[in-house]
XYZ file of C-alpha atoms in Angstrom:
639
model
C 5.468 -8.665 0.795
C 4.370 -10.864 3.736
C 7.211 -13.310 2.979
C 9.655 -10.386 2.880
C 8.558 -9.236 6.327
C 9.044 -12.730 7.750
C 12.492 -12.853 6.153
C 13.385 -9.552 7.814
C 12.218 -10.895 11.170
C 14.101 -14.159 10.789
C 17.313 -12.469 9.767
C 17.352 -10.473 13.047
C 18.181 -7.460 10.894
C 21.722 -8.702 10.414
C 24.122 -5.843 9.616
C 27.442 -6.363 7.890
C 29.812 -3.829 9.438
C 33.546 -3.277 9.568
C 35.227 -5.744 11.937
C 36.406 -4.501 15.311
C 39.554 -5.805 16.939
C 37.417 -7.290 19.730
C 35.821 -10.656 19.008
C 32.575 -11.246 20.892
C 31.643 -14.657 19.445
C 33.467 -17.502 17.746
C 31.685 -20.408 16.043
C 34.354 -22.819 14.827
C 36.527 -20.629 12.575
C 33.830 -17.936 12.112
C 34.395 -14.826 14.212
C 31.877 -12.111 15.053
C 33.143 -8.700 16.166
C 31.758 -6.654 19.016
C 30.960 -3.927 16.482
C 28.796 -6.245 14.381
C 26.912 -7.668 17.345
C 26.463 -4.249 19.005
C 24.997 -2.711 15.843
C 22.529 -5.576 15.465
C 21.600 -5.580 19.155
C 20.965 -1.821 19.303
C 19.061 -1.807 16.037
C 16.602 -4.300 17.496
C 16.516 -2.890 21.050
C 16.390 0.861 20.454
C 14.093 1.690 23.381
C 15.239 -0.997 25.809
C 17.452 -0.657 28.852
C 20.686 -2.607 28.325
C 21.253 -5.187 31.043
C 23.275 -8.375 31.410
C 20.030 -10.334 31.150
C 18.991 -8.673 27.878
C 22.470 -9.138 26.409
C 22.542 -12.814 27.416
C 19.094 -13.431 25.961
C 19.930 -11.706 22.683
C 23.293 -13.476 22.403
C 21.521 -16.848 22.475
C 19.118 -15.742 19.721
C 22.021 -14.441 17.697
C 23.984 -17.685 18.041
C 20.943 -19.678 16.880
C 20.555 -17.321 13.929
C 24.224 -17.632 12.931
C 24.076 -21.420 13.199
C 21.041 -21.633 10.932
C 22.585 -19.357 8.290
C 25.840 -21.327 8.378
C 23.838 -24.546 7.938
C 22.012 -23.080 4.941
C 25.354 -22.115 3.432
C 26.755 -25.603 4.112
C 23.751 -27.093 2.272
C 24.401 -24.583 -0.600
C 20.985 -22.955 -0.378
C 22.626 -19.834 -1.789
C 22.985 -21.660 -5.129
C 19.291 -22.614 -5.472
C 17.982 -20.817 -8.613
C 14.603 -20.068 -7.021
C 16.254 -18.305 -4.082
C 18.749 -16.478 -6.321
C 15.798 -15.165 -8.350
C 13.879 -14.188 -5.212
C 16.852 -12.269 -3.839
C 17.308 -10.522 -7.189
C 13.667 -9.381 -6.954
C 14.232 -7.961 -3.473
C 17.402 -6.226 -4.660
C 15.550 -4.590 -7.518
C 13.022 -3.135 -5.060
C 15.644 -2.037 -2.547
C 17.817 -0.406 -5.224
C 15.067 1.896 -6.526
C 15.610 4.715 -3.999
C 19.307 4.751 -4.906
C 18.632 5.129 -8.651
C 16.869 8.469 -8.517
C 17.892 11.957 -7.418
C 16.646 11.701 -3.820
C 17.450 15.324 -3.036
C 15.329 16.512 -5.965
C 12.585 14.037 -4.994
C 12.479 15.520 -1.502
C 12.230 19.019 -3.003
C 9.335 17.927 -5.224
C 7.577 16.344 -2.227
C 7.783 19.588 -0.282
C 6.720 21.617 -3.314
C 3.655 19.418 -3.856
C 2.634 19.645 -0.171
C 3.113 23.432 -0.043
C 0.991 23.789 -3.176
C -1.721 21.599 -1.589
C -2.227 24.311 1.016
C -3.776 26.445 -1.736
C -6.479 25.694 -4.329
C -6.613 27.389 -7.697
C -9.498 28.021 -10.063
C -8.332 28.312 -13.646
C -9.477 28.213 -17.245
C -7.355 27.049 -20.156
C -7.163 26.870 -23.926
C -5.568 23.785 -25.493
C -4.099 23.211 -28.932
C -3.231 19.549 -29.284
C 0.257 18.634 -30.498
C 1.292 15.154 -31.610
C 4.715 13.734 -32.449
C 7.843 15.805 -32.802
C 6.688 18.360 -35.368
C 4.648 20.725 -33.187
C 5.724 24.110 -34.531
C 2.339 24.781 -36.137
C 0.504 24.049 -32.877
C 2.916 26.261 -30.962
C 2.424 29.153 -33.383
C -1.360 28.831 -33.121
C -1.368 28.942 -29.320
C 0.962 31.989 -29.392
C -1.519 33.783 -31.683
C -4.411 32.855 -29.373
C -2.515 34.174 -26.361
C -1.931 37.484 -28.107
C -5.689 37.782 -28.760
C -6.684 37.291 -25.101
C -3.793 39.440 -23.859
C -5.099 42.202 -26.141
C -8.560 42.040 -24.573
C -10.645 39.312 -26.210
C -12.814 37.460 -23.687
C -11.039 34.269 -22.608
C -14.152 32.082 -22.392
C -15.363 33.146 -25.858
C -11.981 32.327 -27.432
C -11.874 28.995 -25.551
C -15.290 28.012 -26.922
C -14.214 28.901 -30.447
C -10.653 27.571 -30.616
C -9.755 25.285 -27.710
C -9.297 21.640 -28.663
C -10.295 20.473 -25.192
C -13.692 18.835 -25.965
C -15.222 20.197 -22.756
C -14.482 23.810 -23.686
C -17.651 24.153 -25.790
C -19.695 23.775 -22.608
C -17.468 25.121 -19.837
C -15.619 27.861 -21.756
C -12.343 26.304 -20.619
C -13.225 26.584 -16.917
C -11.610 23.711 -14.979
C -13.004 24.649 -11.576
C -10.859 24.515 -8.460
C -7.949 22.096 -8.246
C -4.878 21.508 -6.131
C -1.459 19.926 -6.470
C -1.257 16.432 -8.024
C -4.647 16.798 -9.727
C -3.303 18.147 -13.020
C -0.252 17.141 -15.066
C 2.841 18.691 -13.517
C 3.760 21.328 -16.158
C 0.160 22.582 -16.201
C 0.050 22.634 -12.386
C 3.326 24.574 -12.250
C 2.090 27.137 -14.765
C -1.141 27.644 -12.799
C 0.619 28.073 -9.437
C 3.121 30.501 -11.003
C 0.399 32.771 -12.435
C -1.307 35.581 -10.495
C -5.105 35.882 -10.280
C -6.492 37.530 -13.426
C -3.314 36.930 -15.412
C -2.578 34.685 -18.397
C 0.328 32.248 -18.249
C 2.945 31.898 -20.915
C 2.550 28.927 -23.251
C 2.989 25.626 -21.415
C 3.694 22.252 -23.048
C 2.180 19.037 -21.654
C 1.592 15.563 -22.990
C -1.744 16.828 -24.373
C -0.287 19.722 -26.336
C 0.135 23.466 -25.793
C -1.918 25.416 -23.258
C -2.418 28.889 -21.941
C -3.848 29.210 -18.454
C -5.916 31.996 -16.930
C -6.022 31.927 -13.115
C -9.455 33.072 -11.917
C -9.132 32.621 -8.139
C -6.960 31.273 -5.322
C -8.129 30.134 -1.908
C -6.864 28.255 1.152
C -7.294 24.466 1.029
C -10.809 23.483 2.005
C -9.540 20.328 3.734
C -11.432 17.054 3.476
C -15.015 15.994 4.102
C -16.705 12.728 5.014
C -20.367 12.739 3.993
C -23.306 10.486 3.253
C -25.718 11.199 0.456
C -29.018 10.163 -1.043
C -29.339 10.328 -4.819
C -32.460 10.360 -6.945
C -31.334 10.045 -10.552
C -32.536 12.650 -13.020
C -30.885 13.278 -16.383
C -31.226 16.270 -18.718
C -32.705 14.065 -21.401
C -35.461 12.626 -19.198
C -39.110 13.426 -20.034
C -40.626 16.297 -18.046
C -42.911 14.025 -16.046
C -39.916 11.871 -14.969
C -37.973 14.985 -13.925
C -41.002 16.130 -11.918
C -41.282 12.738 -10.192
C -37.607 12.823 -9.273
C -38.019 16.288 -7.676
C -41.114 15.176 -5.753
C -39.298 12.069 -4.530
C -36.222 13.926 -3.245
C -38.458 16.488 -1.512
C -40.446 13.726 0.197
C -37.222 12.020 1.363
C -35.918 15.368 2.607
C -39.081 15.906 4.700
C -38.549 12.521 6.351
C -34.969 13.531 7.189
C -36.191 16.844 8.668
C -38.770 14.967 10.734
C -36.001 12.890 12.314
C -36.037 9.619 10.374
C -32.667 7.871 10.151
C -30.607 9.130 7.206
C -28.776 5.832 6.689
C -32.041 3.875 6.619
C -33.570 6.302 4.093
C -30.428 6.004 1.945
C -30.651 2.196 2.003
C -34.331 2.340 1.074
C -34.412 5.102 -1.523
C -30.978 6.142 -2.888
C -30.318 5.386 -6.545
C -26.558 5.270 -5.870
C -26.381 1.498 -5.354
C -22.656 1.566 -4.628
C -23.307 3.512 -1.401
C -26.945 2.894 -0.455
C -26.192 -0.348 1.418
C -23.620 1.590 3.463
C -26.126 4.229 4.502
C -25.029 6.515 1.681
C -21.467 6.801 3.066
C -18.826 8.192 0.667
C -15.029 8.069 1.136
C -13.189 11.159 2.367
C -12.795 13.697 -0.462
C -11.196 17.045 -1.093
C -11.405 19.737 -3.765
C -11.614 18.464 -7.339
C -12.801 14.953 -6.427
C -16.541 15.514 -6.917
C -18.645 17.342 -9.501
C -18.736 21.042 -8.769
C -22.353 21.204 -7.582
C -21.839 18.366 -5.126
C -18.550 19.769 -3.820
C -19.991 23.258 -3.358
C -23.026 21.965 -1.450
C -20.956 19.613 0.726
C -18.394 22.205 1.801
C -21.116 24.729 2.563
C -22.536 22.507 5.362
C -21.228 24.043 8.577
C -21.515 21.315 11.213
C -21.159 17.561 11.532
C -24.603 15.966 11.470
C -26.187 18.810 9.451
C -28.034 17.982 6.219
C -28.187 19.993 3.010
C -31.390 20.921 1.259
C -32.009 18.996 -2.016
C -29.815 20.204 -4.868
C -29.225 19.076 -8.452
C -26.060 17.879 -10.197
C -25.458 16.202 -13.538
C -26.333 12.900 -11.855
C -29.667 14.006 -10.402
C -30.996 15.254 -7.063
C -28.954 14.856 -3.872
C -29.247 15.344 -0.142
C -25.969 15.370 1.787
C -25.343 14.691 5.486
C -21.987 15.885 6.797
C -20.267 13.199 8.883
C -16.858 14.697 9.601
C -14.318 17.324 8.527
C -10.558 17.607 8.790
C -7.959 20.182 7.783
C -5.149 19.328 5.377
C -3.016 16.662 7.083
C 0.560 17.363 8.117
C 3.452 16.803 5.730
C 4.624 13.734 7.654
C 1.137 12.184 7.481
C 0.870 12.803 3.727
C 4.459 12.162 2.673
C 3.918 8.537 1.660
C 0.754 9.321 -0.302
C 2.377 12.256 -2.091
C 5.497 10.217 -2.925
C 3.383 7.439 -4.404
C 1.652 9.927 -6.718
C 4.890 11.672 -7.674
C 6.399 8.313 -8.647
C 3.578 7.857 -11.155
C 3.674 11.227 -12.923
C 6.154 13.262 -14.939
C 8.000 14.271 -11.769
C 9.442 10.738 -11.668
C 10.968 11.369 -15.110
C 12.443 14.654 -13.860
C 14.174 12.955 -10.921
C 15.349 10.092 -13.130
C 16.860 12.470 -15.679
C 18.570 14.451 -12.896
C 19.988 11.182 -11.535
C 21.314 10.231 -14.999
C 23.020 13.599 -15.360
C 24.664 13.277 -11.929
C 25.981 9.782 -12.635
C 27.378 10.938 -15.991
C 29.211 13.741 -14.262
C 30.464 11.552 -11.407
C 31.987 8.767 -13.514
C 32.606 10.516 -16.836
C 30.454 9.656 -19.841
C 31.454 9.551 -23.494
C 29.491 8.912 -26.653
C 31.239 7.936 -29.875
C 28.980 9.721 -32.288
C 30.406 8.375 -35.533
C 30.183 4.768 -34.340
C 26.607 5.353 -33.135
C 25.612 6.822 -36.497
C 27.142 3.858 -38.308
C 24.879 1.513 -36.329
C 21.809 3.635 -36.870
C 22.491 3.789 -40.631
C 21.953 0.020 -40.722
C 18.286 0.397 -39.735
C 15.310 1.318 -41.872
C 11.663 2.279 -41.309
C 10.707 -1.373 -40.712
C 12.142 -1.001 -37.222
C 9.180 1.166 -36.287
C 6.847 -1.722 -37.183
C 8.931 -4.319 -35.382
C 9.942 -6.061 -38.642
C 13.518 -4.887 -39.163
C 15.913 -7.770 -39.863
C 19.617 -7.892 -39.036
C 22.064 -10.768 -38.497
C 25.691 -9.621 -38.767
C 26.039 -8.427 -35.152
C 29.545 -9.848 -34.698
C 30.965 -7.605 -37.439
C 30.430 -4.458 -35.400
C 32.812 -4.048 -32.480
C 33.624 -0.345 -32.222
C 32.714 1.499 -28.990
C 29.508 3.537 -28.950
C 29.368 4.707 -25.313
C 31.520 4.559 -22.192
C 31.041 5.431 -18.553
C 33.733 5.011 -15.903
C 35.600 1.812 -16.674
C 32.800 0.304 -18.760
C 32.539 0.492 -22.567
C 29.663 -0.671 -24.748
C 30.284 -1.595 -28.391
C 28.234 -1.456 -31.558
C 27.187 -5.104 -31.308
C 25.435 -4.463 -27.973
C 23.702 -1.373 -29.338
C 22.567 -3.263 -32.446
C 21.177 -6.082 -30.324
C 19.338 -3.546 -28.197
C 17.754 -1.923 -31.251
C 16.834 -5.337 -32.661
C 15.397 -6.786 -29.439
C 13.379 -3.728 -28.446
C 11.770 -2.929 -31.796
C 7.996 -2.694 -31.588
C 5.158 -1.174 -33.548
C 5.473 2.501 -32.683
C 3.431 5.685 -33.204
C 4.003 7.265 -36.590
C 7.122 9.476 -36.614
C 10.276 10.146 -38.543
C 12.951 7.444 -38.367
C 15.438 10.020 -37.123
C 13.154 10.905 -34.182
C 12.584 7.222 -33.369
C 16.327 6.521 -33.275
C 16.970 9.603 -31.133
C 14.537 8.225 -28.524
C 16.155 4.797 -28.700
C 19.585 6.321 -28.261
C 18.498 8.132 -25.089
C 16.805 5.009 -23.796
C 19.928 2.910 -24.356
C 22.107 5.546 -22.742
C 19.841 5.691 -19.654
C 19.841 1.897 -19.398
C 23.644 1.786 -19.544
C 24.131 4.498 -16.919
C 21.519 3.092 -14.551
C 23.012 -0.397 -14.809
C 26.498 0.959 -14.144
C 25.399 2.676 -10.932
C 23.247 -0.276 -9.925
C 26.236 -2.607 -10.119
C 28.169 -0.414 -7.677
C 25.561 0.109 -4.960
C 27.067 -2.382 -2.499
C 30.523 -0.810 -2.822
C 29.253 2.757 -2.738
C 26.634 2.553 0.032
C 27.513 0.494 3.157
C 23.893 0.649 4.343
C 22.731 -0.906 1.065
C 25.336 -3.659 1.392
C 24.101 -4.311 4.921
C 20.488 -4.428 3.800
C 21.300 -6.884 1.002
C 23.138 -9.150 3.437
C 20.154 -8.948 5.710
C 17.813 -10.066 2.928
C 20.230 -12.699 1.668
C 20.541 -14.301 5.110
C 16.799 -13.970 5.609
C 15.950 -15.711 2.316
C 18.248 -18.617 3.165
C 16.954 -18.858 6.687
C 13.291 -18.694 5.647
C 13.686 -21.520 3.168
C 15.626 -23.761 5.539
C 13.318 -23.101 8.525
C 10.283 -23.775 6.341
C 11.718 -27.125 5.384
C 12.933 -28.133 8.853
C 10.107 -26.688 10.975
C 7.006 -25.046 9.521
C 6.047 -27.257 6.586
C 7.328 -30.352 8.347
C 5.010 -29.729 11.304
C 2.035 -29.405 8.953
C 2.885 -32.379 6.720
C 4.137 -34.812 9.373
C 0.737 -36.043 10.524
C 2.093 -39.085 12.365
C 4.678 -36.961 14.186
C 1.966 -34.438 15.107
C -0.297 -37.164 16.554
C 2.586 -38.633 18.523
C 3.542 -35.202 19.854
C -0.094 -34.587 20.872
C -0.400 -37.928 22.685
C 2.759 -37.221 24.666
C 1.709 -33.677 25.572
C -2.067 -33.834 26.010
C -1.832 -32.140 29.384
C -0.706 -28.915 27.628
C -3.900 -28.669 25.571
C -6.647 -28.819 28.171
C -10.064 -27.308 28.355
C -10.557 -25.054 31.365
C -13.572 -25.592 33.637
C -16.683 -25.709 31.456
C -20.425 -25.811 31.885
C -23.098 -27.588 29.894
C -25.616 -24.788 30.030
C -28.545 -22.950 28.471
C -28.486 -19.147 28.256
C -31.746 -17.155 28.247
C -31.688 -13.635 26.753
C -34.948 -11.930 27.736
C -36.430 -8.673 26.481
C -37.379 -7.377 29.930
C -37.683 -8.278 33.579
C -41.227 -9.610 33.197
C -40.230 -12.086 30.467
C -37.128 -13.109 32.428
C -39.268 -13.872 35.505
C -41.574 -16.102 33.468
C -38.659 -17.848 31.773
C -36.832 -18.575 35.093
C -40.036 -19.960 36.602
C -40.574 -22.287 33.637
C -36.924 -23.384 33.614
C -37.059 -24.216 37.326
C -40.083 -26.428 36.665
C -38.048 -28.343 34.086
C -40.181 -27.298 31.126
C -38.427 -28.055 27.801
C -36.744 -25.058 26.187
C -38.706 -25.534 22.965
C -41.915 -25.111 24.948
C -40.509 -22.070 26.770
C -39.529 -20.545 23.426
C -42.960 -21.249 21.893
C -44.897 -19.879 24.863
C -42.926 -16.712 25.513
C -42.425 -15.773 21.861
C -46.046 -16.196 20.884
C -46.638 -12.491 20.300
C -43.016 -11.534 19.362
C -39.928 -13.501 18.360
C -37.827 -10.953 20.244
C -39.152 -11.734 23.749
C -36.608 -14.446 24.500
C -33.627 -15.999 22.734
C -32.407 -19.333 24.092
C -28.991 -20.839 23.349
C -27.566 -24.146 24.619
C -23.914 -25.213 24.412
C -20.824 -26.143 26.392
C -19.105 -22.950 27.523
C -15.731 -22.002 28.968
C -15.470 -19.063 31.324
C -14.460 -16.516 28.598
C -16.830 -17.735 25.881
C -19.601 -15.260 26.734
C -19.982 -12.253 29.019
C -22.772 -13.926 31.004
C -20.736 -17.113 31.585
C -17.942 -15.061 33.143
C -20.457 -13.646 35.656
C -22.033 -16.839 37.014
C -20.913 -19.405 39.559
C -19.849 -22.733 38.062
C -22.402 -24.885 39.863
C -25.544 -26.776 38.866
C -28.760 -24.793 38.858
C -30.198 -21.509 37.642
C -28.188 -18.315 38.056
C -29.541 -14.957 39.065
C -30.452 -12.451 36.323
C -27.893 -10.008 34.946
C -28.574 -7.023 32.684
C -26.400 -7.136 29.563
C -26.939 -4.907 26.502
C -30.328 -3.867 27.883
C -31.484 -7.517 28.117
C -32.189 -9.597 31.211
C -29.983 -12.702 31.018
C -29.677 -15.821 33.149
C -28.082 -19.261 32.786
C -29.323 -22.755 33.554
C -26.234 -24.848 34.340
C -27.018 -28.504 33.739
C -23.525 -29.854 34.460
C -20.092 -28.582 35.439
C -17.382 -30.280 33.367
C -13.891 -30.589 34.889
C -10.699 -29.760 32.955
C -9.801 -32.402 30.378
C -7.619 -32.606 27.243
C -9.029 -31.128 24.065
C -9.346 -33.627 21.208
C -6.734 -33.071 18.485
C -9.331 -31.836 15.958
C -10.284 -29.041 18.425
C -6.696 -28.065 19.277
C -4.895 -28.639 15.978
C -3.716 -25.038 15.586
C -2.256 -24.909 19.092
C -0.737 -28.386 18.774
C 0.828 -27.561 15.386
C 2.388 -24.351 16.786
C 3.763 -26.233 19.790
C 5.063 -29.020 17.518
C 6.865 -26.413 15.395
C 8.512 -24.996 18.520
C 9.527 -28.535 19.524
C 11.020 -29.238 16.100
C 12.973 -25.991 16.163
C 14.340 -26.677 19.652
C 15.495 -30.167 18.582
C 17.011 -28.729 15.372
C 18.971 -26.111 17.309
C 20.277 -28.794 19.679
C 21.546 -30.695 16.641
C 23.160 -27.572 15.144
C 24.939 -26.792 18.397
C 26.063 -30.391 18.965
C 29.131 -30.466 16.725
C 30.064 -26.779 16.894
C 32.752 -25.090 18.940
C 30.913 -22.017 20.284
C 32.722 -19.465 22.387
C 30.985 -16.312 23.693
C 33.256 -13.742 25.310
C 31.096 -12.454 28.214
C 33.556 -9.704 29.158
C 33.251 -8.174 25.702
C 29.477 -8.818 25.663
C 28.922 -6.983 28.965
C 31.038 -4.031 27.818
C 28.220 -2.989 25.485
C 26.540 0.146 26.854
C-alpha cells in the first residue's frame, strides 16, 4: 500500500481526458491539451488561489513528469513482466467497486447504521439444517412455532428442542445486540419483529430459526473503561472462592481510600493482557462483553467513577469508567460498516444484484441442452476431486453467451475439471447446480471487468494514473533513490564537495545538573564552581537518595534539550531554571563553533541531498534533446 501511495504522488494524479482544441504543451511530437493540464492542475490544487506563479511552478513539475514517463516508455518499462503484474494487481483492487451494485451497497450501509441506533434483546430457537435437503428441518421449526404461538412458554420450548447448544442454559436468550453482530437474515428478522412477538421462520447458514423479541432500546453508545479482575470459576473449591471475594473486597477498599487504580490493576489484576496497561480495555459497545460486565459498566454514571465488586463467568471485577461517547455519525462509521458488510452475506446480495443487472444490460443466454451434455460427462468422483476427463477438444457447442461473447463446452469442461475439490457430501445434481452458477458469475463478472475502461472514463483515468505511476516509480528508483544509497563513492564525493551544507550549529561541551529542589541545586552549583569531579558530586548528593541529582554530560546543540535553549553559550555555570518541577543548571566547559558534521553523523541528510542532486542532473539530461514548447497564453487562461 505504501508503494501505491508513492506511485500516486509521483504520477501527479495524471488524468486522461478528451483533448481540447487548445494545445498548452508540446514535447517533440507529443501534445498536451489545455483540458488535460487544467484537470490535473485543479485536482491537485483544489483549495489554492490560481496565479501566474502557481501555474508556472506546476507547469515545470508537469513537464518533468511527462519527460520521465516518456523516458520509461522509450526504455520499454511497460513491457517488464514484474511491472505488468504489479499494475494488474492494482487494477484488480481498483475494479472492485465497479463490480458490485453500488446503489444497493449504499442502501445496506444506511440500513445498518439506522439499525445501530437501536439495540434489541431477543431469544431464538434453532433447528440446524445441512445441505440442500432441509424440508424436515423446516417442518420441525414450523411445528415449534405453532406451539409457542399457541401459548407454550418460549424459554421452556427452547431448552427442550433448540439445537443451539447454549439454549439449555440460557433458554435461547441472546441478550442485547445491534446491527452487524448477528448474521444478516437473523438480524433482519429481529429488527422486523415487534416486542413480544414471534418472527416467521428465518433461514441462515446455521439452519432455521424463530425469533422472539423481548425488548428494544436506544443505542447505549460506547464505553472506555479499566478493570481489575480476580479470577474465580464455578468449579473452584469453596475456600478458593472465598479468598477471591476477600481479595477483590480488599482491592476495592484501597480504591475507595484513593489509591491509584492503574497501579492496583498492575499489581493485582489476573487479566494479564490488560494489567500492565493499568487495566485499560478498548472501547466497546453492546454485545461485546459478557452480560454482567456490560450491565455493570453501563450503569456507571460519570467518568472516573468506580463500580462496586461484581461477579461474571470470569470472576470478580471492579470497573473504572474512563470515557463515554454516543453512537458516532454515519460519516465517521461509514468505512467501518462497509468493511463489515463486505465480509458478510450482504456482500453476496450486492454481488448477485450486480450479476442480474449486467445480464439485463448486455443480454444473457444459456444453452441448456449443451450445458446438460457437459454435465452428463461427470460423475460423483468430481466431488472428491478425482474425476478424469481428456477429450476437451471434442466439445465446441456454446453453453452461455453475454453481449458479443460466447463460451463453449470446452471452456465449461475445463472449468469443471480445474476447480474440482473434495466437497461436502451432497447430491451430484446439487453440486453441478452450484458449479453452473459459479461459472456463470465468473463469465459475467469478467465480461464487465473487461469493459470498465470503455464504460467509465474515471476508471480509465485512474488506470492511466497508476500505469504512469508504476513506470515512473521504477525508473526513478533506478536513476535516483537506489542509486544514491548504493553509490557509496558518489555519495562520499558529493559530501566532500558540499560539506558546508551539513554543518553543526553552535554547540557546547557541557554538563547538565537536574536537582530535586533548590537546596540540592545550591549545593551542586557550589561544588561545580569549586571544580569538584561530577562523580564525587553525584556520590555526595545522592547518598540518602538516588533522586536528589541527575548529572548528564554531552555535546549539545541549542535545540537538543529545553535547558540548553535557555542558557547563554559561554563558558561557566548558568543560573538555575525550574523545569518539570526540578532545579536545573548547566556547566559549559567549552563553546564549539559551527563545523561540518562527519558523514557518519549526517548520512541521512547527505543521502537525501544526493538524491535531489541526481534527480536534477537527470532532468537536465531529459530536457537536453527535447523540443519543449509551453504556450503561456493558454496556460494563463486557466481560471
